[in-house]
Coordinates of N, CA and C in Angstrom, one line a residue:
M26 N -20.1 -9.1 2.7 CA -20.5 -7.7 2.6 C -19.3 -7.0 3.3
I27 N -18.9 -5.9 2.5 CA -18.0 -4.9 2.8 C -18.4 -3.8 3.4
L28 N -17.7 -3.2 4.9 CA -18.1 -2.6 5.4 C -17.0 -1.8 5.8
D29 N -17.3 -0.2 6.3 CA -16.0 0.4 7.1 C -16.2 0.0 8.7
N30 N -15.2 0.2 9.0 CA -14.7 -0.3 10.3 C -15.6 0.4 11.6
S31 N -16.7 1.0 11.1 CA -17.4 1.5 12.2 C -17.7 0.8 13.4
R32 N -17.8 1.4 14.7 CA -18.0 0.7 15.8 C -19.1 -0.2 15.7
I33 N -20.1 0.3 15.3 CA -21.6 -0.5 15.0 C -21.3 -1.8 14.4
H34 N -20.3 -1.9 13.6 CA -20.4 -3.0 12.8 C -19.4 -4.3 13.8
H35 N -19.2 -3.7 14.9 CA -18.6 -4.6 15.9 C -19.5 -4.9 17.2
A36 N -20.7 -4.4 17.0 CA -21.8 -4.6 18.0 C -21.9 -6.0 18.3
S37 N -22.1 -6.4 19.6 CA -22.2 -7.5 20.4 C -23.7 -8.3 19.7
Q38 N -24.7 -7.3 19.4 CA -25.9 -7.8 18.8 C -25.6 -8.5 17.5
L39 N -24.3 -8.1 16.6 CA -24.4 -8.8 15.3 C -23.8 -10.0 15.6
K40 N -23.2 -10.4 16.3 CA -22.3 -11.9 16.5 C -23.7 -13.0 16.2
P41 N -24.7 -13.2 17.1 CA -25.7 -14.1 16.9 C -26.6 -14.2 15.6
F42 N -26.6 -12.6 15.1 CA -27.0 -12.6 13.6 C -26.3 -13.7 12.8
L43 N -24.9 -13.1 12.8 CA -24.0 -13.8 11.9 C -23.7 -15.2 12.0
D44 N -23.9 -15.8 13.4 CA -23.9 -17.2 13.5 C -25.4 -18.0 12.9
K45 N -25.9 -16.9 12.9 CA -27.4 -18.1 12.4 C -27.6 -17.8 11.1
H46 N -26.8 -16.8 10.2 CA -26.7 -16.4 8.8 C -25.2 -16.9 8.3
K47 N -24.8 -18.0 8.0 CA -23.6 -18.5 8.0 C -22.9 -18.2 6.6
R48 N -23.8 -17.7 5.7 CA -23.5 -17.4 4.3 C -23.0 -16.1 4.3
L49 N -23.3 -15.2 5.3 CA -22.8 -13.6 5.3 C -21.9 -13.8 5.9
H50 N -20.6 -13.1 5.3 CA -19.5 -12.7 6.0 C -19.1 -11.3 5.7
L51 N -18.5 -10.8 6.8 CA -18.3 -9.4 6.9 C -16.9 -9.2 6.7
V52 N -16.5 -8.1 5.7 CA -15.1 -7.9 5.4 C -15.0 -6.4 5.8
L53 N -14.1 -6.1 6.8 CA -14.1 -4.7 7.4 C -12.8 -4.1 6.6
L54 N -13.0 -2.6 6.5 CA -11.9 -2.0 5.7 C -11.1 -1.8 7.1
P55 N -9.7 -1.4 6.5 CA -8.8 -0.7 7.6 C -9.3 0.5 8.2
N56 N -9.0 1.0 9.1 CA -9.4 2.2 9.6 C -8.7 3.3 9.1
Y57 N -9.6 4.3 8.9 CA -9.3 5.4 8.1 C -8.8 5.1 6.5
S58 N -9.8 4.7 6.1 CA -9.4 4.3 4.6 C -10.5 4.6 3.8
P59 N -11.0 6.1 3.8 CA -11.9 6.5 2.8 C -11.5 6.1 1.5
K60 N -10.5 6.1 0.6 CA -10.5 5.6 -0.6 C -11.0 4.3 -0.7
L61 N -10.9 3.6 -0.1 CA -11.2 1.9 -0.2 C -12.8 2.1 -0.3
N62 N -13.2 3.1 0.5 CA -14.8 2.9 0.7 C -15.5 3.8 -0.7
L63 N -16.1 3.1 -1.5 CA -16.4 3.6 -2.6 C -17.6 4.8 -2.3
T64 N -18.7 4.4 -1.3 CA -19.6 5.4 -1.0 C -19.0 6.5 -0.8
E65 N -17.7 6.7 -0.1 CA -17.0 8.0 0.1 C -16.7 8.7 -1.2
G66 N -16.5 7.9 -2.2 CA -16.3 8.6 -3.5 C -17.4 9.2 -4.1
L67 N -18.6 8.3 -4.1 CA -20.0 8.7 -4.7 C -20.6 9.9 -3.9
W68 N -20.3 10.1 -2.5 CA -20.6 11.4 -2.1 C -19.8 12.5 -2.2
K69 N -18.7 12.6 -2.4 CA -17.4 13.3 -2.8 C -18.0 13.9 -4.3
W70 N -18.3 13.1 -4.9 CA -18.8 13.4 -6.6 C -20.2 14.1 -6.5
V71 N -21.1 13.9 -5.6 CA -22.2 14.3 -5.6 C -22.0 15.6 -4.8
R72 N -21.5 16.1 -4.0 CA -21.2 17.3 -3.4 C -20.5 18.2 -4.4
Q73 N -19.5 17.8 -5.2 CA -18.7 18.4 -6.1 C -19.7 18.9 -7.2
D74 N -20.7 17.8 -7.7 CA -21.6 18.3 -8.8 C -22.8 19.1 -8.5
V75 N -23.3 19.1 -7.0 CA -24.4 19.7 -6.6 C -24.4 20.7 -5.7
I76 N -23.4 20.6 -4.6 CA -23.6 21.6 -3.7 C -22.3 22.7 -3.5
N77 N -21.2 22.1 -4.3 CA -20.0 22.8 -4.0 C -20.0 24.2 -4.7
N78 N -20.0 25.1 -3.8 CA -20.0 26.8 -4.1 C -21.3 27.1 -4.6
V79 N -22.4 26.6 -3.8 CA -23.7 27.0 -4.4 C -24.7 27.3 -3.2
Y80 N -25.3 28.5 -3.0 CA -26.0 28.6 -2.2 C -27.5 28.1 -2.3
F81 N -28.3 27.5 -1.5 CA -29.7 27.4 -1.7 C -30.2 27.8 -0.5
K82 N -31.5 28.6 -0.8 CA -32.1 29.2 0.2 C -33.0 28.4 0.9
K83 N -33.6 27.2 0.4 CA -34.4 26.1 1.3 C -33.7 24.9 1.1
F84 N -33.9 24.0 1.9 CA -33.4 22.7 2.2 C -33.9 21.7 1.2
Y85 N -35.4 21.9 0.9 CA -35.8 21.3 -0.3 C -35.2 21.1 -1.5
L86 N -34.5 22.5 -1.7 CA -34.0 22.7 -3.0 C -32.6 21.8 -3.1
I87 N -31.6 21.3 -1.9 CA -30.7 20.7 -1.8 C -31.0 19.3 -2.4
R88 N -32.3 19.1 -1.6 CA -33.0 17.5 -1.6 C -33.2 17.4 -3.2
L89 N -34.0 18.3 -3.8 CA -34.2 18.4 -5.3 C -33.1 17.9 -6.6
H90 N -32.0 19.2 -6.1 CA -30.6 18.8 -6.9 C -30.0 17.7 -6.7
V91 N -30.0 16.9 -5.5 CA -29.4 15.7 -5.2 C -30.0 14.6 -5.7
S92 N -31.2 14.7 -5.4 CA -32.2 13.4 -6.3 C -31.9 13.6 -7.6
K93 N -32.0 14.7 -8.3 CA -31.8 14.8 -10.0 C -30.4 14.1 -10.1
C94 N -29.5 14.7 -9.4 CA -28.0 13.9 -9.7 C -28.3 12.5 -9.6
M95 N -28.6 11.9 -8.4 CA -28.7 10.2 -8.2 C -29.4 9.8 -9.1
K96 N -30.3 10.4 -10.0 CA -31.6 9.6 -11.1 C -30.2 9.8 -12.1
R97 N -29.4 10.8 -12.2 CA -28.4 10.9 -13.6 C -27.5 10.0 -13.2
L98 N -27.0 9.4 -12.1 CA -25.8 8.5 -12.3 C -26.3 7.1 -12.3
N99 N -27.8 7.0 -11.6 CA -28.4 5.6 -11.8 C -28.5 5.4 -13.1
A100 N -28.7 6.6 -13.9 CA -28.8 5.9 -15.7 C -27.4 5.6 -16.4
T101 N -26.4 5.7 -15.4 CA -25.2 5.3 -16.0 C -24.5 4.6 -15.4
P102 N -24.9 3.5 -15.0 CA -24.2 2.8 -13.9 C -22.7 2.4 -14.2
Q103 N -22.4 2.2 -15.7 CA -20.8 1.8 -15.9 C -20.2 3.1 -15.7
K104 N -20.7 4.3 -15.8 CA -19.9 5.4 -15.7 C -19.5 5.5 -14.3
V105 N -20.5 5.5 -13.6 CA -20.4 5.6 -12.0 C -19.2 4.6 -11.6
I106 N -19.2 3.4 -11.8 CA -18.5 2.2 -11.8 C -17.0 2.5 -12.1
D107 N -16.8 3.1 -13.2 CA -15.4 3.4 -13.9 C -14.7 4.5 -12.9
R108 N -15.7 5.5 -12.5 CA -15.0 6.4 -12.0 C -14.7 6.4 -10.8
L109 N -15.3 5.7 -10.0 CA -15.2 5.0 -8.5 C -14.3 4.1 -8.5
L110 N -13.9 3.3 -9.5 CA -12.8 2.4 -9.4 C -11.6 2.9 -9.5
V111 N -11.7 4.2 -10.6 CA -10.2 4.9 -10.7 C -9.9 5.2 -9.4
R112 N -10.7 5.7 -8.4 CA -9.8 6.2 -7.1 C -9.1 5.0 -6.3
L113 N -9.4 3.7 -6.7 CA -8.4 2.7 -6.1 C -7.0 2.5 -6.7

C-alpha cells in the first residue's frame, strides 16, 4: 500500500496490525512530494473543473457538482489514469 508520509501512518498502533498481516507492506512517499501522490492530482483536477472561480450559494450545490464530476471521472477510468500519470 502506498501512503503519504503523514504522522498517522507511523502510529504505534499500526505495527501490531502489520505484524499480524504479513502480506501488507507500506511504501511511504517522501516528505513533501504531492506530485507522487496521485490523489493530490485528482483533487486538483476536481477543483479546477468544479469549484475554480465559481460561487455556490449553498454547500449542497458544491457537493452536487463534485458528485457529478466524480461520476464522470469514474465512467472513464483510463482517461483519469492517463491524465494523472502524466504528472509523474
